[in-house]
Structure formats: C-alpha cells, structure tokens
Coordinates of C-alpha atoms in Angstrom, one line a residue:
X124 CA 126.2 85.0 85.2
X125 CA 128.0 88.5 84.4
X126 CA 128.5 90.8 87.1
X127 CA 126.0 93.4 85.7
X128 CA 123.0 90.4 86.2
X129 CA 124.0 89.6 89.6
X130 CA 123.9 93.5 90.4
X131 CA 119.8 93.6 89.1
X132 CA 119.4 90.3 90.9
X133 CA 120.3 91.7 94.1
X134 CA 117.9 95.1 93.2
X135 CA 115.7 92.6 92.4
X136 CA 115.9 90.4 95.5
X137 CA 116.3 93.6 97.9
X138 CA 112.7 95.5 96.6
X139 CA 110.8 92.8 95.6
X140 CA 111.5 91.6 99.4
X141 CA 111.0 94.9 101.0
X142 CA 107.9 95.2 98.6
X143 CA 106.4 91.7 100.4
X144 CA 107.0 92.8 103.6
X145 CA 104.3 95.4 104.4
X146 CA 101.7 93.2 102.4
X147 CA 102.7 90.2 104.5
X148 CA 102.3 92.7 107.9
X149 CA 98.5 93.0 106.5
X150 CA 97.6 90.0 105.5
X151 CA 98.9 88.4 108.8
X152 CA 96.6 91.1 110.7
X153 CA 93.6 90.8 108.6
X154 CA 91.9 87.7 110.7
X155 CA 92.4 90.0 114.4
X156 CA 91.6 93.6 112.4
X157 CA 88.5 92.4 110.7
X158 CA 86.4 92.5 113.8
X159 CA 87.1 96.0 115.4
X160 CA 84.8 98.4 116.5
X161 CA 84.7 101.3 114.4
X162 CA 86.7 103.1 116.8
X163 CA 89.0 100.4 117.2
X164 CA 89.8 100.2 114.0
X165 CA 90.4 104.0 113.0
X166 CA 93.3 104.3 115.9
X167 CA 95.0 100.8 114.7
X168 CA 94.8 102.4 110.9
X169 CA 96.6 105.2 112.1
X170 CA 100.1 102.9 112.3
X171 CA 100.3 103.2 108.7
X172 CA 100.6 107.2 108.6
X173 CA 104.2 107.3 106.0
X174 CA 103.6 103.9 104.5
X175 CA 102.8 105.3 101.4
X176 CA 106.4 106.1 100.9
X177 CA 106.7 102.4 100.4
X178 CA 105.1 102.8 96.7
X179 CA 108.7 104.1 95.9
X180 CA 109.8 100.2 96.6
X181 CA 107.2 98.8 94.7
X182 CA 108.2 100.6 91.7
X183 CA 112.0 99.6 92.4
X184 CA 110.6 96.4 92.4
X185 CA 108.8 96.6 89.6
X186 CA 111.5 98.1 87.1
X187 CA 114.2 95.6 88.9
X188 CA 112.6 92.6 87.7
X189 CA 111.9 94.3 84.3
X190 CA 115.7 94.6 83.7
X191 CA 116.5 91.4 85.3
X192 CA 113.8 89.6 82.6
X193 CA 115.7 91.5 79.7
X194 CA 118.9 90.7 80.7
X195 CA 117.9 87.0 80.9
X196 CA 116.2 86.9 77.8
X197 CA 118.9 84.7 76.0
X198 CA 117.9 81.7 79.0
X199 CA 114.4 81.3 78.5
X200 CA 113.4 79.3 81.9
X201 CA 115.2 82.4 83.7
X202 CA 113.7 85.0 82.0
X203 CA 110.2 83.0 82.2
X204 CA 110.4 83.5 85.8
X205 CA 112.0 86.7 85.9
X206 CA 108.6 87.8 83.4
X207 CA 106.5 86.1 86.4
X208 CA 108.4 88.2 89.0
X209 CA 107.6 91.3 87.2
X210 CA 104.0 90.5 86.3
X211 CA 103.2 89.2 90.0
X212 CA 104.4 92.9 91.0
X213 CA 102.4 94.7 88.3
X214 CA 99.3 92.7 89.4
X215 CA 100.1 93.9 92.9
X216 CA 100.0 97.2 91.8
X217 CA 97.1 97.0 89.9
X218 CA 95.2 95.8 92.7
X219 CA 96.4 98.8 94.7
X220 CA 95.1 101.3 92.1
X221 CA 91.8 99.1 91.7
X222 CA 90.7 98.5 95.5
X223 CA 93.2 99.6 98.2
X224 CA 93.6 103.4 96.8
X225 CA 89.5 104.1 96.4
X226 CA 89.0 102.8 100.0
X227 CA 92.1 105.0 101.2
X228 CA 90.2 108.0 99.3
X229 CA 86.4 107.4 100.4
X230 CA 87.8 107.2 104.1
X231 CA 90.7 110.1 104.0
X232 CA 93.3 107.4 104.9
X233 CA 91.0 106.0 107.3
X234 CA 91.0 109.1 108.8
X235 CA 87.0 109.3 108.9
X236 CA 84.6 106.6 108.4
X237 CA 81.9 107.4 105.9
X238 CA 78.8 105.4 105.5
X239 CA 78.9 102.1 104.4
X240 CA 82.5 101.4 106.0
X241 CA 82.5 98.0 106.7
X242 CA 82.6 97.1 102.7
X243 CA 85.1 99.4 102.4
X244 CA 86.8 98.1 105.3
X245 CA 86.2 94.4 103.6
X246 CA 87.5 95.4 100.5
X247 CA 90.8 97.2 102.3
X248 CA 91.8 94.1 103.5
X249 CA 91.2 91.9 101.5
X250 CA 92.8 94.1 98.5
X251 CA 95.9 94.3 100.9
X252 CA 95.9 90.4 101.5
X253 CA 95.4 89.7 97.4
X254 CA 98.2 92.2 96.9
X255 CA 100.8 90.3 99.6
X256 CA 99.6 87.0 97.7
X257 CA 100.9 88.2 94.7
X258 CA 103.7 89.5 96.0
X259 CA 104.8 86.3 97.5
X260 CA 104.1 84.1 94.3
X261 CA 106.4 87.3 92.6
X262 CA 109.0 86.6 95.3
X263 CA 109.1 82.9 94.8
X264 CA 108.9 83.4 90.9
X265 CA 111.9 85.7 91.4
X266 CA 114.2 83.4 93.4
X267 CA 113.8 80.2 90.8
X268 CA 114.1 82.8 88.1
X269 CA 117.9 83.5 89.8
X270 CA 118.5 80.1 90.6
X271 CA 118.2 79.4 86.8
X272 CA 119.6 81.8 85.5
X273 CA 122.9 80.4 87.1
X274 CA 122.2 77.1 84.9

C-alpha cells in the first residue's frame, strides 16, 4: 500500500467517522425524543444550533472515499468496498436533502412548530436514524475496503 493510499485511508477513516458520529447521537435519542411535549421538544432541538457546520465533514467524507475508490481501482475487492463506502455516504446525503432539510425548513430549525409537526417531527427522526444507518454500513464498508486493500 503506497504511502499516498494510506494518506486517503486515514481522510477516509477520520470523516467518514466523524460523519457517523452525530447520526449515531440521533439515532440513539430517537426512542426518548419521540414522545416530547411540543415544548419539550423545541428546547432539546435547540442543542443542535452550529451542527450544520458538520455538512463540511460529510462532504470530506464523501470526496475521501471517492479518491480512496480510484486509487484502489487496480484491487477490485478494495475498491468494491471503497465504491460502498462512498455510495453509503452519498445515500446519506441524499436522504438529508430529501427528508431531514424540508423538516428543518417548514419548522425554521425547529425554531417554531407549524401545523402538522408531529409528521414532520416523525419524518426528522427517522430521516436522521436512516441517515446514521447508512453511515454505519459506509463505515464498516470502509474499514474491509482498507483491510483489503492491504491484501
């Protein structure tokens, strides 16, 4: 493994990592957040004032495992799992732009709480827990994909 692969690999590692982390912090809260009041739940959604910053790992992330899949093309059960890695991520993404980012929008970063709520509420979480899912199986993905590509 050239010194230039083990460089990504460790990009790779680091952001897809940091990238899990916050999805894993939702998912883990989902079964005690679910239930709040209304009121309840607008002060706990305040904690996440700044995460948005965390896109810019995400996209590390995301253009990390797209090198480290290039670079590994000539070892095709690497780069297999290195494609995974990356997909995984972009699915993640997508699922963002699809569900978590039109909840964020209708409620003003859950900053007021319009009618209807609770499905958008619903759909937060569970767009969040889909997302760390993802994530995860990217992770894992990522890790073999490493492990291989020492073969």
């Amino acid at each position: 493994m050239t010194m230039r692969i083990k460089t990504t690999s460790f990009l790779a590692l680091l952001l897809t990592a940091l990238a899990l982390a916050p999805g894993l912090a939702h998912l883990f809260e989902l079964p005690n957040k679910i239930g709040l009041s209304a009121q309840e739940y607008l002060t706990v959604q305040q904690i996440y004032r700044g995460w948005a910053l965390l896109g810019i790992v995400v996209v590390g992330a995301l253009v990390a495992n797209l090198v480290l899949a290039i670079q590994l093309r000539s070892r095709p059960r690497a780069f297999r799992l290195a494609a995974a890695a990356f997909l995984g991520v972009l699915a993640s993404l997508a699922v963002f732009f699809a569900f978590t980012y039109p909840a964020n929008r209708a409620t003003a970063n859950w900053a007021v709480l319009p009618e209807g709520w609770e499905a958008l509420r619903r759909q937060w979480e569970c767009a969040h827990a889909t997302a760390a899912v993802l994530n995860l199986g990217a992770f894992v993905a990522l890790i073999l994909a490493v492990l291989a590509g020492k073969e």
